[in-house]
PDB file of C-alpha atoms and ligand atoms in Angstrom:
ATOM      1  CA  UNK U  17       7.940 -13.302   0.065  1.00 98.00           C
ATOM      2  CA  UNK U  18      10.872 -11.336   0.927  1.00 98.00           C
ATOM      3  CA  UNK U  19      13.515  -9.861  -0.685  1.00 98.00           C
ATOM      4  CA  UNK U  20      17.391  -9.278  -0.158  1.00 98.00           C
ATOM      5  CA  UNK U  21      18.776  -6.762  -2.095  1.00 98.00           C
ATOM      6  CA  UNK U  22      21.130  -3.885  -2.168  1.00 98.00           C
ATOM      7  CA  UNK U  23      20.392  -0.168  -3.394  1.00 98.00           C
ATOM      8  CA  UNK U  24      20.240   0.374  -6.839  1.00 98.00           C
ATOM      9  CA  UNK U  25      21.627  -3.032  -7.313  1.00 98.00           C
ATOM     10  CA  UNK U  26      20.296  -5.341 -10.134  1.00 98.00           C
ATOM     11  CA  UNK U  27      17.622  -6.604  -7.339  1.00 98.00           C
ATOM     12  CA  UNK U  28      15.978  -3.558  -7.858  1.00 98.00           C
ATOM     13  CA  UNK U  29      14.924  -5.762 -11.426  1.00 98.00           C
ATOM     14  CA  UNK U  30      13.036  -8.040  -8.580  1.00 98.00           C
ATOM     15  CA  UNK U  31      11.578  -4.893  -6.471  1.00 98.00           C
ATOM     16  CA  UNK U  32      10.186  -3.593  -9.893  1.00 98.00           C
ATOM     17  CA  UNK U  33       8.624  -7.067 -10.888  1.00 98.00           C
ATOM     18  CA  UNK U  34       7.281  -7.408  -7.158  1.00 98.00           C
ATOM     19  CA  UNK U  35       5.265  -3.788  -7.763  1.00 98.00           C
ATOM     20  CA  UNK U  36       3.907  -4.712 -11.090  1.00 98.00           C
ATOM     21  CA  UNK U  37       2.793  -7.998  -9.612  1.00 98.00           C
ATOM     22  CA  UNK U  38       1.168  -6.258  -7.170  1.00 98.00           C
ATOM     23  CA  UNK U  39       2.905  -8.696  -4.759  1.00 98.00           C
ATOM     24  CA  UNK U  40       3.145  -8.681  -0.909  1.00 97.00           C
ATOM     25  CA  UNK U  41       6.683  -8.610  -0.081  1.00 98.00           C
ATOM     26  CA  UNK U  42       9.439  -7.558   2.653  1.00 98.00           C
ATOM     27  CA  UNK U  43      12.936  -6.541   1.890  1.00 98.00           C
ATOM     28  CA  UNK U  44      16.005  -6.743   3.427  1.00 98.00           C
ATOM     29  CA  UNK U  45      18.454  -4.307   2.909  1.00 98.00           C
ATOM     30  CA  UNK U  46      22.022  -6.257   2.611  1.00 98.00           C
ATOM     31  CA  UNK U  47      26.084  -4.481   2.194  1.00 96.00           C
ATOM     32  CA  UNK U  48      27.500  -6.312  -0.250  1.00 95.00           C
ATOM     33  CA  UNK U  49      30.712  -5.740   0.825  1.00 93.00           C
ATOM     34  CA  UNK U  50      30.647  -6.935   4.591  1.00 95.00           C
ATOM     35  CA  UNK U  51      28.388  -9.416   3.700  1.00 98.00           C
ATOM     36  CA  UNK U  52      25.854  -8.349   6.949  1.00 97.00           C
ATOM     37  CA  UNK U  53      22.387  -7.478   6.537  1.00 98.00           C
ATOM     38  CA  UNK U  54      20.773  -4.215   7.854  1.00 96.00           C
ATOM     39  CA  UNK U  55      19.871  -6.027  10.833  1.00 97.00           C
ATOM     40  CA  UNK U  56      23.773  -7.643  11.164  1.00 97.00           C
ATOM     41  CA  UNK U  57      23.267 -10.986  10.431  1.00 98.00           C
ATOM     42  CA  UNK U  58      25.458 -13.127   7.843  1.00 98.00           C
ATOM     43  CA  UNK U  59      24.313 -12.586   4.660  1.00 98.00           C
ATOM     44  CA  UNK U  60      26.753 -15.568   3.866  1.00 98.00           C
ATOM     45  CA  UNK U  61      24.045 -17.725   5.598  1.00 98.00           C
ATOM     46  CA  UNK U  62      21.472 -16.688   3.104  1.00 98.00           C
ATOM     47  CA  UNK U  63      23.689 -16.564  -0.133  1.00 98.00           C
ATOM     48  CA  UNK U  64      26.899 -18.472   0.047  1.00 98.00           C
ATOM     49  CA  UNK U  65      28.732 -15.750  -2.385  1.00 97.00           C
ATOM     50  CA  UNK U  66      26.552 -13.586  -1.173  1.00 98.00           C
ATOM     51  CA  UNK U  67      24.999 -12.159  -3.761  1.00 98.00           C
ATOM     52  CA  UNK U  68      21.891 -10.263  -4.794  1.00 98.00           C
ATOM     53  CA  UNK U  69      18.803 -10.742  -5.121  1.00 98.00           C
ATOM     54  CA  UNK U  70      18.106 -13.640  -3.154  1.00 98.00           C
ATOM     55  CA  UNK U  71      14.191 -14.284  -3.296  1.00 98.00           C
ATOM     56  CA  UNK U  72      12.666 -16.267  -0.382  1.00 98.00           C
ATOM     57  CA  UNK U  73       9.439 -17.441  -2.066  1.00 98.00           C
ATOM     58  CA  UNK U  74       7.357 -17.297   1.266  1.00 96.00           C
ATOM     59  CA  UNK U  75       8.399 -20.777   2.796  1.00 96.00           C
ATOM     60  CA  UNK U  76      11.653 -20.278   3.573  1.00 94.00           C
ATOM     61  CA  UNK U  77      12.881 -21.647  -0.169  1.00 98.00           C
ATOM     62  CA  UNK U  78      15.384 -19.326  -1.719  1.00 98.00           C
ATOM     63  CA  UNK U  79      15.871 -18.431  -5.222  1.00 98.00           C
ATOM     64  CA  UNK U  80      19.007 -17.375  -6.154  1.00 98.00           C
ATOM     65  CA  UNK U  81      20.271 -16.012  -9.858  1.00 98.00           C
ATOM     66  CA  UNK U  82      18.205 -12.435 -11.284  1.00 98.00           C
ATOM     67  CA  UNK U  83      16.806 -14.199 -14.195  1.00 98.00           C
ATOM     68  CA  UNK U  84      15.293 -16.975 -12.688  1.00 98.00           C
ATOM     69  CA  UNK U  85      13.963 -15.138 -10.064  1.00 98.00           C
ATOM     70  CA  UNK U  86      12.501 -13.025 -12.249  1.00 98.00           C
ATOM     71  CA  UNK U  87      10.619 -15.496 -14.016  1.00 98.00           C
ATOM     72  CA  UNK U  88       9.779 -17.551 -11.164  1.00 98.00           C
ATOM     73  CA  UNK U  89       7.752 -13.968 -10.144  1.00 98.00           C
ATOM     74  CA  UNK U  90       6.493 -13.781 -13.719  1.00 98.00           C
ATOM     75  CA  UNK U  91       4.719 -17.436 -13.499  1.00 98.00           C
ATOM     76  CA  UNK U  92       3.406 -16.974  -9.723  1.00 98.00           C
ATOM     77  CA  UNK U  93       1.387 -13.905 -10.984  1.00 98.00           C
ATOM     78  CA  UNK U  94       0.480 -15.220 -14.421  1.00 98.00           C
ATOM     79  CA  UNK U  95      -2.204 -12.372 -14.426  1.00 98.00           C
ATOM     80  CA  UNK U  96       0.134  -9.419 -14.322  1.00 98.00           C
ATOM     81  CA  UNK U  97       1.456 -10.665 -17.646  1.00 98.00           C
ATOM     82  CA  UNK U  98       5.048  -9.801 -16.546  1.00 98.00           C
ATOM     83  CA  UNK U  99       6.071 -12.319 -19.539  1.00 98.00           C
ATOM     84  CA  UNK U 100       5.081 -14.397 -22.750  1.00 98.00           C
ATOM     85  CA  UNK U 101       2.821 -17.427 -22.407  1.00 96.00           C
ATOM     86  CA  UNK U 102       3.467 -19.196 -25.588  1.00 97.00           C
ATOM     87  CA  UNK U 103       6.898 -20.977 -25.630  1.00 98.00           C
ATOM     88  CA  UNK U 104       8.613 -18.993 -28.404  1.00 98.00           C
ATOM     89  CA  UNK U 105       7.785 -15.591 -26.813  1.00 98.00           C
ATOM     90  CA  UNK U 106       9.230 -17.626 -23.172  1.00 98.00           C
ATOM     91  CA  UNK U 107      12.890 -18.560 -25.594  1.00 98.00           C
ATOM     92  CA  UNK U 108      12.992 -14.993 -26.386  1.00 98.00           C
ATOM     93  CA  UNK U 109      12.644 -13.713 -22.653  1.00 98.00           C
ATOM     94  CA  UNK U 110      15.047 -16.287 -21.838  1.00 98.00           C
ATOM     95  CA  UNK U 111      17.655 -15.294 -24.613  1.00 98.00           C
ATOM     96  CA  UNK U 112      17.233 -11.758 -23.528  1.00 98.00           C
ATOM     97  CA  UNK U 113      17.477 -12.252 -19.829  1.00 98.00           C
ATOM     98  CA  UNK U 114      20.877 -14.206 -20.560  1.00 98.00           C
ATOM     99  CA  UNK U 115      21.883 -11.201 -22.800  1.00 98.00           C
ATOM    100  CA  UNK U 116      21.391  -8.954 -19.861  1.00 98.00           C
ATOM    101  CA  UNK U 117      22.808 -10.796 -17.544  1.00 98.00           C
ATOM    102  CA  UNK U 118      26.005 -12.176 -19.472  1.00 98.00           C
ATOM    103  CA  UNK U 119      26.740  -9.437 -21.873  1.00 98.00           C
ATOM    104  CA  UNK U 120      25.362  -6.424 -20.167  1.00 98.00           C
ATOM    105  CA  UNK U 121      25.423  -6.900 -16.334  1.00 98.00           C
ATOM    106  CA  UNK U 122      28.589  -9.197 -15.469  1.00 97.00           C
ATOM    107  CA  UNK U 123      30.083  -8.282 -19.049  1.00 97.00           C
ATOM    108  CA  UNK U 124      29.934  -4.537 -19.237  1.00 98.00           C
ATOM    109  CA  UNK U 125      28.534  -2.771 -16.402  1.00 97.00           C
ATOM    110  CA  UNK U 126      29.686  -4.825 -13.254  1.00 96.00           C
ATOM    111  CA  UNK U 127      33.052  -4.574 -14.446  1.00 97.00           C
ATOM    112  CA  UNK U 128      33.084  -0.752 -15.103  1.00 97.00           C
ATOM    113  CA  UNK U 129      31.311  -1.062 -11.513  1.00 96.00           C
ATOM    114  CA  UNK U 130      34.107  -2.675  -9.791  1.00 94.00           C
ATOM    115  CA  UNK U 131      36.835  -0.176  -8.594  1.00 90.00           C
ATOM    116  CA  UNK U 132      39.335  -3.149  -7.732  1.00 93.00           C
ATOM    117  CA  UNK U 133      39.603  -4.046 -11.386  1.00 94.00           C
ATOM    118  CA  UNK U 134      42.458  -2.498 -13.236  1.00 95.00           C
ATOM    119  CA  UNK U 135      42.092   0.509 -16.259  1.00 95.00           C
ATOM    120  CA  UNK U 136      42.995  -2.513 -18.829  1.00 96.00           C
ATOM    121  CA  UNK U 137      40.063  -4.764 -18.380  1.00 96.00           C
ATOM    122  CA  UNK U 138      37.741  -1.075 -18.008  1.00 95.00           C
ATOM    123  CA  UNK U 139      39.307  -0.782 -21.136  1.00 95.00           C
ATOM    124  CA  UNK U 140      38.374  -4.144 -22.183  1.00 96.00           C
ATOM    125  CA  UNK U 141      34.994  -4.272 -21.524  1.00 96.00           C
ATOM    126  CA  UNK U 142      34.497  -0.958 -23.082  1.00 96.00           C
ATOM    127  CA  UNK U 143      35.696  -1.867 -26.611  1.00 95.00           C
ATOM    128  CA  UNK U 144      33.782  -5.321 -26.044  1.00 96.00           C
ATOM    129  CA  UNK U 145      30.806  -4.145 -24.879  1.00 97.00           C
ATOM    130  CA  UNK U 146      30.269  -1.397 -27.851  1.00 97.00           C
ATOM    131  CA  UNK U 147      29.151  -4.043 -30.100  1.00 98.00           C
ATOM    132  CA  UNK U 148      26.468  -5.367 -27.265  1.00 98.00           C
ATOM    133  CA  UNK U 149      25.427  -1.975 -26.925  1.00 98.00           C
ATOM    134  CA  UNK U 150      24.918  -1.458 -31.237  1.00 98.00           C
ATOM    135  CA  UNK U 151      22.494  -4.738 -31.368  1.00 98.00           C
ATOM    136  CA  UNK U 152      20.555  -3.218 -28.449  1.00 98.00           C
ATOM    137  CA  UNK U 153      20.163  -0.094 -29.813  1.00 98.00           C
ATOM    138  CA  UNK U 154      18.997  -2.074 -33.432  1.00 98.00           C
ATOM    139  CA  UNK U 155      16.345  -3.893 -31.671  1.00 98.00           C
ATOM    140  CA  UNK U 156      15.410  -1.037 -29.670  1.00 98.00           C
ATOM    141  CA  UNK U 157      14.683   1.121 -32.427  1.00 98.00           C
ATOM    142  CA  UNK U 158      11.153   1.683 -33.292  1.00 96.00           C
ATOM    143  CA  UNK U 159      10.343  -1.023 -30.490  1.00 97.00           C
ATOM    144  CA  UNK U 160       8.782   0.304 -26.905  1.00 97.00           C
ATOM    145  CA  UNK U 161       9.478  -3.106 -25.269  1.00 98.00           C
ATOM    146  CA  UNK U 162      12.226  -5.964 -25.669  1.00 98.00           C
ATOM    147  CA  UNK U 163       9.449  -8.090 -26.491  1.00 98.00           C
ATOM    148  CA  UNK U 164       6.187  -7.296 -27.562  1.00 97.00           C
ATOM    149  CA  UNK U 165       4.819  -6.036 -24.457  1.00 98.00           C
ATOM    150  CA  UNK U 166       6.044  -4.928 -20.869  1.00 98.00           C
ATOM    151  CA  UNK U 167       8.135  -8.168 -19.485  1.00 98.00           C
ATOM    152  CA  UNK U 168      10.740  -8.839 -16.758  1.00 98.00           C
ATOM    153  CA  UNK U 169      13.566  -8.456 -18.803  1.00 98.00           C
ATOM    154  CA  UNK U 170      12.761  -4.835 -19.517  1.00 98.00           C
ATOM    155  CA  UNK U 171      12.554  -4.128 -15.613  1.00 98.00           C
ATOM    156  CA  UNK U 172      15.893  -5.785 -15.381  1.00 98.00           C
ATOM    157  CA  UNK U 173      17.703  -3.920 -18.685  1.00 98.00           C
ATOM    158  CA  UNK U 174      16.628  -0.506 -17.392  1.00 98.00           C
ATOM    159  CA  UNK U 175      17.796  -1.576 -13.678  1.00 98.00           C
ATOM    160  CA  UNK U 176      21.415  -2.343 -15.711  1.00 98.00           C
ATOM    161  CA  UNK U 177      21.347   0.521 -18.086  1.00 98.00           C
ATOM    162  CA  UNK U 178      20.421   3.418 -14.700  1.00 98.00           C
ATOM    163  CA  UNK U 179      23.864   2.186 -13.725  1.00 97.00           C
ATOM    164  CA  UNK U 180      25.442   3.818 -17.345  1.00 97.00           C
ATOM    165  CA  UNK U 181      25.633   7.423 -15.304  1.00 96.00           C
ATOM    166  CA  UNK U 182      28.412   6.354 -12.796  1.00 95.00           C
ATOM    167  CA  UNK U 183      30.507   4.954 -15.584  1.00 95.00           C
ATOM    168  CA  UNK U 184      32.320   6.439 -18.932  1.00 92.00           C
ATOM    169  CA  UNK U 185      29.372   5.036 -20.890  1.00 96.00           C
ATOM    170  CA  UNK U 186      27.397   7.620 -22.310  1.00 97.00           C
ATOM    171  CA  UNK U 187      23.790   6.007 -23.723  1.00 98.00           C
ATOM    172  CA  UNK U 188      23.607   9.457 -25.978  1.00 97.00           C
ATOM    173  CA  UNK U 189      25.735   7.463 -28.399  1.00 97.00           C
ATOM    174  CA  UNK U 190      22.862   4.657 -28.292  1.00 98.00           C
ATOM    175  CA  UNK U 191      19.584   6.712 -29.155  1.00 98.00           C
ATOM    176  CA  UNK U 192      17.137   4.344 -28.814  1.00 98.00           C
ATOM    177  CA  UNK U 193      18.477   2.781 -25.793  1.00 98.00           C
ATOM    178  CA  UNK U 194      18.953   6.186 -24.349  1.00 98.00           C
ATOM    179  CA  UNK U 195      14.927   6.505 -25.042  1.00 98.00           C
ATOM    180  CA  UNK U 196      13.644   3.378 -24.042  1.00 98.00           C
ATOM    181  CA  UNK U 197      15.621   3.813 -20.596  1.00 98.00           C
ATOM    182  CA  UNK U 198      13.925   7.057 -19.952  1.00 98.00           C
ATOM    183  CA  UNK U 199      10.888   5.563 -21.270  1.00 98.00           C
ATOM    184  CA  UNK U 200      11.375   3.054 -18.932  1.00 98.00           C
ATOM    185  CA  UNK U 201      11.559   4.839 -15.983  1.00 97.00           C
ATOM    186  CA  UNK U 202       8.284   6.807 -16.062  1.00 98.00           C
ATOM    187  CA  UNK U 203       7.003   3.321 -15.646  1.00 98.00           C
ATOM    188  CA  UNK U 204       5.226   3.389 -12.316  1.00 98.00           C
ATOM    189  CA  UNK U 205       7.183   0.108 -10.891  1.00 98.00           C
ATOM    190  CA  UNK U 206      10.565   1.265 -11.938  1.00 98.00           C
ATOM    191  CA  UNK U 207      10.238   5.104 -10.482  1.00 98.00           C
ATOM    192  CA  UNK U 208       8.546   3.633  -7.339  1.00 98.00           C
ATOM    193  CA  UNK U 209      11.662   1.457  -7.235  1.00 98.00           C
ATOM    194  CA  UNK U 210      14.478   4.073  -7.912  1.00 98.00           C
ATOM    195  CA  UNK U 211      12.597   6.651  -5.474  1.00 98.00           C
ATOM    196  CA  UNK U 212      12.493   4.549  -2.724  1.00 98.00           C
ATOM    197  CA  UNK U 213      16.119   2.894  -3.539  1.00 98.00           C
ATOM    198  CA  UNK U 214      17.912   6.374  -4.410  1.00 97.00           C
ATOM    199  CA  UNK U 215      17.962   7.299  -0.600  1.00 97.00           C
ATOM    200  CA  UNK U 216      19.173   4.138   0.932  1.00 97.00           C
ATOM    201  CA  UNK U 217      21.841   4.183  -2.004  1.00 96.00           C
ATOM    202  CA  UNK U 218      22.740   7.377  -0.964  1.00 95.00           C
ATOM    203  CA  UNK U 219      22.954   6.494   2.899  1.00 95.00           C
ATOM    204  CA  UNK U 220      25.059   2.963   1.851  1.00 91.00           C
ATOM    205  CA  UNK U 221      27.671   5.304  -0.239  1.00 90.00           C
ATOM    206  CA  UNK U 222      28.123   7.636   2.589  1.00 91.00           C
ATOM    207  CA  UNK U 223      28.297   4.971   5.358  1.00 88.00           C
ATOM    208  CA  UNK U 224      31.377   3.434   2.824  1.00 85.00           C
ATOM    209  CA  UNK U 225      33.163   6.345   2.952  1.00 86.00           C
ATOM    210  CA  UNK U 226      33.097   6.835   6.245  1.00 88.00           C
ATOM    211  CA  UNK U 227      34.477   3.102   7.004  1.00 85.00           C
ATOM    212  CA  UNK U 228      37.111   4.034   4.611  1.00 82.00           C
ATOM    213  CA  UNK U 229      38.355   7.008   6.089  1.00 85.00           C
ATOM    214  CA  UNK U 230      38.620   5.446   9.226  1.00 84.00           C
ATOM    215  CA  UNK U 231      40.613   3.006   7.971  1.00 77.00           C
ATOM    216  CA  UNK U 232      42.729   5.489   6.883  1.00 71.00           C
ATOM    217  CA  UNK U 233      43.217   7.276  10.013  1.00 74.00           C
ATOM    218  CA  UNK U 234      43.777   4.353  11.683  1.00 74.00           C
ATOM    219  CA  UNK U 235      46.310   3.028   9.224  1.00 68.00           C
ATOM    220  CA  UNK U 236      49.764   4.594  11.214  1.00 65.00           C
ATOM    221  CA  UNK U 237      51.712   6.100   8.325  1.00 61.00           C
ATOM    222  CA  UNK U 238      55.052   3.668   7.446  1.00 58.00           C
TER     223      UNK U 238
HETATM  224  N1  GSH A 320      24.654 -13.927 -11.416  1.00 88.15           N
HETATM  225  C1  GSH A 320      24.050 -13.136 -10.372  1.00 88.15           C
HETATM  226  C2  GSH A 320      24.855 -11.876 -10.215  1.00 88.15           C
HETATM  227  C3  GSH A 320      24.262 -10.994  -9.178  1.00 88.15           C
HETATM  228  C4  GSH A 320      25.183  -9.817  -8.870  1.00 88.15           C
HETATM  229  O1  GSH A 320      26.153  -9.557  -9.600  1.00 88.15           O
HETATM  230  N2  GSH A 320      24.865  -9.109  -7.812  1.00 88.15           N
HETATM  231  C5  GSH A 320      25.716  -8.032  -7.386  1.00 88.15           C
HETATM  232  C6  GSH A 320      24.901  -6.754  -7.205  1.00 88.15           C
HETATM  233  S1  GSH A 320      24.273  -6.189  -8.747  1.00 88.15           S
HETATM  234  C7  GSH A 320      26.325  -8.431  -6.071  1.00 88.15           C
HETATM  235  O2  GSH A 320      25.652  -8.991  -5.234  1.00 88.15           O
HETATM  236  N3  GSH A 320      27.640  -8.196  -5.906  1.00 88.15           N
HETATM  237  C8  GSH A 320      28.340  -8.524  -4.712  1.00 88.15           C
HETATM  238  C9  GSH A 320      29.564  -9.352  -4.976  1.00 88.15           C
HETATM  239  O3  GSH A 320      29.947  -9.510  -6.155  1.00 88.15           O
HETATM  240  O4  GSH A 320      30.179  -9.823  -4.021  1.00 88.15           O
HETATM  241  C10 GSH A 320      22.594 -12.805 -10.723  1.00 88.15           C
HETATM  242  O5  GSH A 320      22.324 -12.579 -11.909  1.00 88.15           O
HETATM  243  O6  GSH A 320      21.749 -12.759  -9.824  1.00 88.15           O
END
C-alpha cells in the first residue's frame, strides 16, 4: 500500500491506522499547495483536487476521502480491531467519522487553518464550532475512547484536535477533550506518527517561507 499525505495533515489519521495495523506501507510526501509530490510529479494526476490522504490499496486502486479510507484499513486488518464488528457499533464509527470530518475538520479547524479566509468566517466558525466542541467534551467525559474501545475515528479526532495549538482554540476550556488528546498521543501509533511527521512539517513550513520571500523580492515595488 502506499500512502500520500502531507505533514501533520489529517493523513497522519491513515499513517496512525497503518502502524496499529501493523501494515506494510510507503508514503509519499505531497505540498499541498503546488500540488507536486516530493519526487515532483503532479499530484493532480493522483487526486484531481488534490487532496490528502489518497490510499493506493496495493494494486494501483486509489481511495480517496479520510473516513473511508480509514475504514477500508479497519476491514483489511479485521484482527487489529481498529473498529466495531457488529453493525450498530459500525453506525456509530460512521456517525463519528462524519462528525469529525464535517463538523470538526472542514467545519472548525480547516477553516481556522486557512490563512486566505477572512477574520469574519474565523469568527464564524469559532462561535459555530463551540457547540461541536461542548458535545465532544460530554461524550468524552468519563469515556477513554469514542467508542468502546481504540477505533479509527479516535486516530483521526486526535490527528484534528493536535491542530488546536496553531489556532485561537484553546482545548483547556474542553477538559475532557483536552485529556483524551493527550491521552491519545501516548498511544504508540499516534507518537510514532507525530515524531516522524513533526520534522518534515517543520522542513515543509520553512521551505514555504522561503518561496514566499522570494516572491517578495522579486515582486518590483509599484
Ligand atoms: N474531504 C477530504 C478532505 C481532506 C483535506 O481537507 N485534506 C487537506 C489536508 S488536511 C488538503 O489536502 N488540503 C489541500 C487543499 O485543500 O487543497 C477528506 O476527508 O479526506
Amino acid at each position: 500500500m502506499k500512502l500520500y499525505f502531507a505533514p501533520l495533515a489529517c493523513s497522519m489519521a491513515t499513517r496512525a491506522a497503518l502502524y496499529e495495523a501493523g501494515a506494510t506501507a510507503t508514503f509519499v510526501e505531497v505540498d499541498t499547495r503546488t500540488k507536486r509530490t516530493a519526487g515532483g510529479d503532479d499530484y493532480l494526476r493522483v487526486h484531481p483536487v488534490g487532496l490528502v490522504p489518497v490510499l493506493d490499496a496495493g494494486d494501483g486502486t486509489l481511495l480517496f476521502e479520510n473516513a473511508a479510507i480509514l475504514q477500508y484499513v479497519a476491514d483489511r486488518f479485521p484482527e487489529a480491531r481498529l473498529a466495531p464488528a457488529d453493525p450498530m457499533g459500525r453506525v456509530r464509527l460512521g456517525q463519528w467519522l462524519s462528525f469529525i470530518s464535517a463538523e470538526l475538520h472542514r467545519g472548525l479547524f480547516g477553516v481556522l487553518l486557512d490563512r486566505e479566509a477572512p477574520e469574519a468566517v474565523h469568527t464564524y466558525a469559532i462561535a459555530r464550532g463551540t457547540s461541536r466542541l461542548d458535545y465532544l467534551n460530554a461524550h468524552l467525559s468519563g469515556r477513554e475512547f469514542l467508542l468502546d474501545a481504540f477505533s479509527v475515528a479516535d486516530a483521526y479526532l486526535a490527528t484534528i484536535l493536535g491542530w488546536s495549538v496553531v489556532t485561537t482554540v484553546n482545548l483547556k476550556k474542553w477538559p475532557a477533550v483536552s485529556a483524551y488528546l493527550e491521552h491519545m498521543r501516548e498511544r504508540p501509533s499516534m507518537a510514532r506518527a507525530l515524531a516522524e511527521e513533526m520534522p518534515m512539517y517543520i522542513a515543509e513550513q520553512s521551505r514555504k517561507r522561503a518561496a514566499e520571500s522570494a516572491v517578495v523580492q522579486a515582486t518590483p515595488p509599484s
